[in-house]
């Protein structure tokens, strides 16, 4: 029989200290957010409409690569590559550019100023801001999960002495920015860009060995929380690479080594590569093997630059205010699939892209109605009943 009072509970002096040690420390990283499907860390490609195509993950999952193929002599894939590099530079990521010089880094686009920001100054925004508790303020606005461009960081470091980033950086917590090609991005000092040259090697030596070695050294020397982005524009182009770089033994070995680095640093590294299909068509075995080694493959097919074709697609936009599409987007492979079958919201629809100096938009594309079909041009379907046919 126990003589202990039942109103007094057993406790030890180390209980409070144990609870304090069990609670994990939450550290957030700029430009990285969890996927809404499975919670894996993702980062933005710099284009909001491109982020929406990654299987419902609202961004490119860390530890994966994306191969952008483009047919023709245009440079739309290069625009997406610059947006990807500029987005990483804004978030403080380490951006590695292969085969290009500092001039390419000075041509990165700057952040576009939205029309809403131009109309209303910062004073009006502060006045309209709701005075609510900090717990509810960090939850974000309604619909922020659906739009990755307006999603902010949800959690900040609790201990100010242990935080890895300055508090001023958390003010600019936009996941995906909008860029203006007419502006230039002002890079901080020291610059987050790292340029890896392609050496001129002998015919029996791979020109990509130094790229893997330099990237490995940067990953090992940087802190654990640093995010790295690898940018490879116009791979195998004769203007940037030696002639023997297209040897399957060299290029496939490089892509295999890159994939091993992506899997080893699955929470720190992403890669985006562009390939000119005019020089290396998809019908060749080399390109098919490159697609198999890559995690994601997206092809851009620009429309021909002819007056007749431009006139035929003049009404391809849904409304007169929308810009005309400039090409077709083909998704051959996604980096990460989900149990929902990929999670692409526009599954089964043809996708087209529209590029301008302020935006790059990928949206569903449909052919205009045939001439003479007045009902289709007016938007009246054949199965839609008219007023005189309705009986009450």
XYZ file of N, CA and C in Angstrom, residues 114-220:
321
model
N 6.045 44.759 -60.993
C 4.654 44.496 -61.302
C 3.876 45.792 -61.394
N 2.763 45.735 -62.165
C 1.943 46.925 -62.322
C 1.284 47.333 -61.010
N 0.949 46.351 -60.194
C 0.321 46.676 -58.917
C 1.290 47.396 -57.985
N 2.583 47.007 -58.082
C 3.585 47.684 -57.260
C 3.851 49.097 -57.742
N 3.715 49.307 -59.068
C 3.953 50.644 -59.603
C 2.828 51.602 -59.231
N 1.608 51.086 -59.145
C 0.476 51.956 -58.825
C 0.454 52.314 -57.358
N 0.660 51.351 -56.494
C 0.586 51.583 -55.055
C 1.976 51.547 -54.459
N 2.302 52.532 -53.658
C 3.609 52.601 -53.044
C 3.692 51.721 -51.825
N 4.861 51.669 -51.195
C 5.008 50.827 -50.007
C 4.215 51.337 -48.817
N 3.916 52.634 -48.789
C 3.163 53.151 -47.659
C 1.745 52.609 -47.629
N 1.111 52.528 -48.803
C -0.250 52.003 -48.846
C -0.302 50.528 -48.487
N 0.744 49.784 -48.838
C 0.779 48.370 -48.491
C 0.881 48.189 -46.984
N 1.694 49.019 -46.352
C 1.833 48.908 -44.903
C 0.549 49.305 -44.194
N -0.185 50.262 -44.761
C -1.432 50.671 -44.126
C -2.488 49.590 -44.198
N -2.525 48.859 -45.330
C -3.537 47.845 -45.509
C -3.176 46.517 -44.850
N -1.989 46.409 -44.343
C -1.565 45.150 -43.732
C -2.325 44.917 -42.433
N -2.851 43.726 -42.295
C -3.655 43.406 -41.113
C -2.756 43.209 -39.899
N -3.214 43.727 -38.779
C -2.497 43.598 -37.514
C -3.011 42.336 -36.807
N -2.381 41.201 -37.126
C -2.782 39.939 -36.540
C -1.596 39.318 -35.832
N -1.865 38.219 -35.121
C -0.806 37.555 -34.361
C 0.221 36.966 -35.315
N 1.442 36.831 -34.821
C 2.525 36.350 -35.691
C 2.310 34.905 -36.071
N 1.582 34.150 -35.277
C 1.337 32.748 -35.611
C 0.484 32.641 -36.869
N -0.526 33.498 -36.997
C -1.401 33.443 -38.161
C -0.801 34.184 -39.354
N 0.056 35.132 -39.103
C 0.663 35.875 -40.198
C 1.600 35.004 -41.016
N 2.239 34.020 -40.362
C 3.174 33.160 -41.072
C 2.476 32.124 -41.923
N 1.160 31.943 -41.760
C 0.445 30.943 -42.551
C 0.283 31.373 -43.996
N 0.356 32.670 -44.284
C 0.224 33.145 -45.662
C -1.217 33.381 -46.030
N -1.406 33.906 -47.262
C -2.742 34.203 -47.752
C -3.404 32.955 -48.287
N -4.722 33.061 -48.456
C -5.471 31.952 -49.022
C -5.108 31.794 -50.495
N -4.846 30.562 -50.932
C -4.456 30.305 -52.305
C -2.985 30.419 -52.569
N -2.185 30.656 -51.519
C -0.734 30.758 -51.730
C -0.127 29.442 -52.126
N -0.746 28.314 -51.726
C -0.214 27.004 -52.095
C -0.405 26.744 -53.575
N -1.455 27.301 -54.163
C -1.725 27.050 -55.579
C -0.831 27.868 -56.477
N -0.367 29.024 -56.031
C 0.470 29.881 -56.864
C 1.868 29.925 -56.288
N 2.846 29.250 -56.908
C 4.200 29.220 -56.354
C 4.901 30.543 -56.416
N 4.464 31.459 -57.299
C 5.150 32.737 -57.424
C 4.913 33.640 -56.227
N 3.802 33.421 -55.490
C 3.493 34.270 -54.351
C 3.661 33.555 -53.037
N 4.203 32.348 -53.058
C 4.366 31.596 -51.823
C 5.593 32.079 -51.078
N 5.472 32.254 -49.788
C 6.578 32.750 -48.971
C 7.076 31.650 -48.070
N 8.199 31.917 -47.436
C 8.731 30.964 -46.470
C 7.820 30.909 -45.261
N 7.587 29.708 -44.769
C 6.630 29.534 -43.688
C 7.278 29.612 -42.323
N 8.512 29.162 -42.195
C 9.142 29.070 -40.887
C 10.480 29.776 -40.929
N 10.800 30.532 -39.922
C 12.079 31.212 -39.791
C 12.812 30.635 -38.587
N 14.112 30.777 -38.532
C 14.844 30.264 -37.376
C 14.369 30.906 -36.091
N 14.210 30.098 -35.059
C 13.688 30.595 -33.798
C 14.753 31.289 -32.979
N 15.931 30.747 -32.970
C 17.014 31.321 -32.183
C 17.776 32.302 -33.049
N 17.755 33.592 -32.771
C 18.465 34.544 -33.641
C 19.966 34.362 -33.623
N 20.499 33.733 -32.559
C 21.945 33.556 -32.509
C 22.412 32.427 -33.404
N 21.506 31.467 -33.727
C 21.898 30.303 -34.501
C 21.414 30.365 -35.936
N 20.758 31.433 -36.334
C 20.247 31.484 -37.701
C 21.400 31.691 -38.665
N 21.255 31.075 -39.853
C 22.332 31.102 -40.847
C 22.183 32.258 -41.816
N 21.025 32.864 -41.877
C 20.791 33.949 -42.816
C 20.400 35.201 -42.059
N 20.682 36.339 -42.625
C 20.319 37.593 -42.005
C 18.818 37.807 -42.078
N 18.273 38.525 -41.081
C 16.836 38.735 -41.052
C 16.352 39.571 -42.226
N 17.221 40.393 -42.777
C 16.802 41.195 -43.924
C 16.533 40.352 -45.141
N 17.156 39.172 -45.238
C 16.927 38.310 -46.381
C 15.539 37.686 -46.349
N 14.968 37.494 -45.151
C 13.663 36.874 -45.057
C 12.546 37.802 -45.510
N 12.825 39.088 -45.655
C 11.803 39.994 -46.149
C 11.477 39.689 -47.603
N 12.477 39.340 -48.407
C 12.263 38.989 -49.806
C 12.139 37.475 -49.905
N 10.972 36.975 -49.556
C 10.761 35.535 -49.478
C 9.914 35.039 -50.633
N 9.997 35.665 -51.792
C 9.243 35.222 -52.967
C 9.903 33.967 -53.524
N 9.104 32.949 -53.771
C 9.661 31.687 -54.258
C 10.061 31.782 -55.726
N 9.240 32.422 -56.553
C 9.515 32.565 -57.989
C 9.310 34.015 -58.385
N 10.336 34.648 -58.902
C 10.271 36.041 -59.318
C 9.853 36.156 -60.784
N 9.445 37.349 -61.158
C 9.173 37.698 -62.559
C 10.323 38.549 -63.060
N 10.846 38.212 -64.241
C 12.036 38.864 -64.762
C 11.716 39.666 -66.023
N 12.514 40.695 -66.232
C 12.405 41.573 -67.394
C 13.712 41.468 -68.176
N 13.599 41.042 -69.447
C 14.794 40.844 -70.266
C 15.480 42.153 -70.629
N 14.776 43.273 -70.517
C 15.391 44.560 -70.824
C 16.218 45.099 -69.662
N 16.070 44.512 -68.481
C 16.837 44.934 -67.316
C 17.977 43.960 -67.059
N 18.931 44.384 -66.268
C 20.072 43.550 -65.919
C 20.117 43.370 -64.401
N 20.453 42.168 -64.004
C 20.506 41.827 -62.594
C 21.810 42.318 -61.986
N 21.688 43.034 -60.892
C 22.875 43.525 -60.185
C 23.316 42.454 -59.195
N 24.476 41.883 -59.435
C 24.993 40.792 -58.606
C 25.734 41.349 -57.407
N 25.627 40.694 -56.251
C 26.359 41.164 -55.070
C 27.846 40.838 -55.175
N 28.589 41.338 -54.225
C 30.027 41.085 -54.150
C 30.330 40.397 -52.823
N 30.823 39.166 -52.796
C 31.269 38.362 -53.943
C 30.112 37.788 -54.744
N 30.375 37.549 -56.023
C 29.335 37.080 -56.925
C 28.986 35.621 -56.645
N 27.683 35.262 -56.707
C 27.295 33.855 -56.520
C 27.548 32.985 -57.747
N 28.018 33.589 -58.842
C 28.244 32.837 -60.079
C 29.650 32.266 -60.105
N 29.758 31.051 -60.575
C 31.037 30.369 -60.747
C 31.107 29.856 -62.179
N 32.069 30.348 -62.939
C 32.189 29.997 -64.354
C 33.233 28.885 -64.508
N 32.790 27.782 -65.106
C 33.660 26.624 -65.318
C 33.979 26.540 -66.805
N 35.206 26.796 -67.228
C 35.540 26.753 -68.655
C 35.687 25.325 -69.157
N 35.567 25.193 -70.466
C 35.785 23.904 -71.129
C 37.208 23.909 -71.689
N 38.096 23.082 -71.184
C 39.482 23.102 -71.658
C 39.604 22.444 -73.026
N 40.629 22.837 -73.725
C 40.936 22.220 -75.026
C 41.860 21.032 -74.782
N 41.280 19.853 -74.798
C 42.019 18.631 -74.505
C 42.333 17.879 -75.793
N 43.086 16.816 -75.640
C 43.407 15.975 -76.783
C 42.206 15.120 -77.177
N 42.329 14.469 -78.333
C 41.207 13.707 -78.856
C 40.838 12.520 -77.975
N 41.801 11.977 -77.269
C 41.537 10.797 -76.446
C 41.215 11.132 -74.996
N 41.050 12.420 -74.674
C 40.733 12.840 -73.310
C 39.387 13.563 -73.290
N 38.609 13.330 -72.230
C 37.283 13.920 -72.118
C 37.374 15.386 -71.686
N 36.670 16.287 -72.371
C 36.693 17.693 -71.949
C 35.800 17.965 -70.739
N 35.024 16.968 -70.295
C 34.092 17.167 -69.185
C 34.662 16.727 -67.840
N 35.860 16.187 -67.816
C 36.432 15.720 -66.554
C 36.669 16.879 -65.589
N 37.141 18.000 -66.109
C 37.400 19.150 -65.247
C 36.102 19.743 -64.702
N 35.003 19.589 -65.434
C 33.721 20.112 -64.957
C 33.261 19.348 -63.720
N 33.322 18.027 -63.786
C 32.922 17.208 -62.641
C 33.851 17.451 -61.452
N 35.145 17.594 -61.718
C 36.097 17.825 -60.636
C 35.858 19.174 -59.964
N 35.637 20.216 -60.755
C 35.390 21.540 -60.181
C 34.080 21.576 -59.398
N 33.038 20.925 -59.924
C 31.761 20.906 -59.231
C 31.847 20.136 -57.922
N 32.592 19.034 -57.904
C 32.759 18.255 -56.684
C 33.505 19.039 -55.613
N 34.532 19.776 -56.021
C 35.277 20.590 -55.060
C 34.410 21.694 -54.472
N 33.571 22.311 -55.293
C 32.686 23.364 -54.789
C 31.657 22.807 -53.811
N 31.132 21.621 -54.086
C 30.147 21.020 -53.196
C 30.764 20.629 -51.853
N 31.977 20.146 -51.882
C 32.631 19.733 -50.639
C 33.114 20.927 -49.820
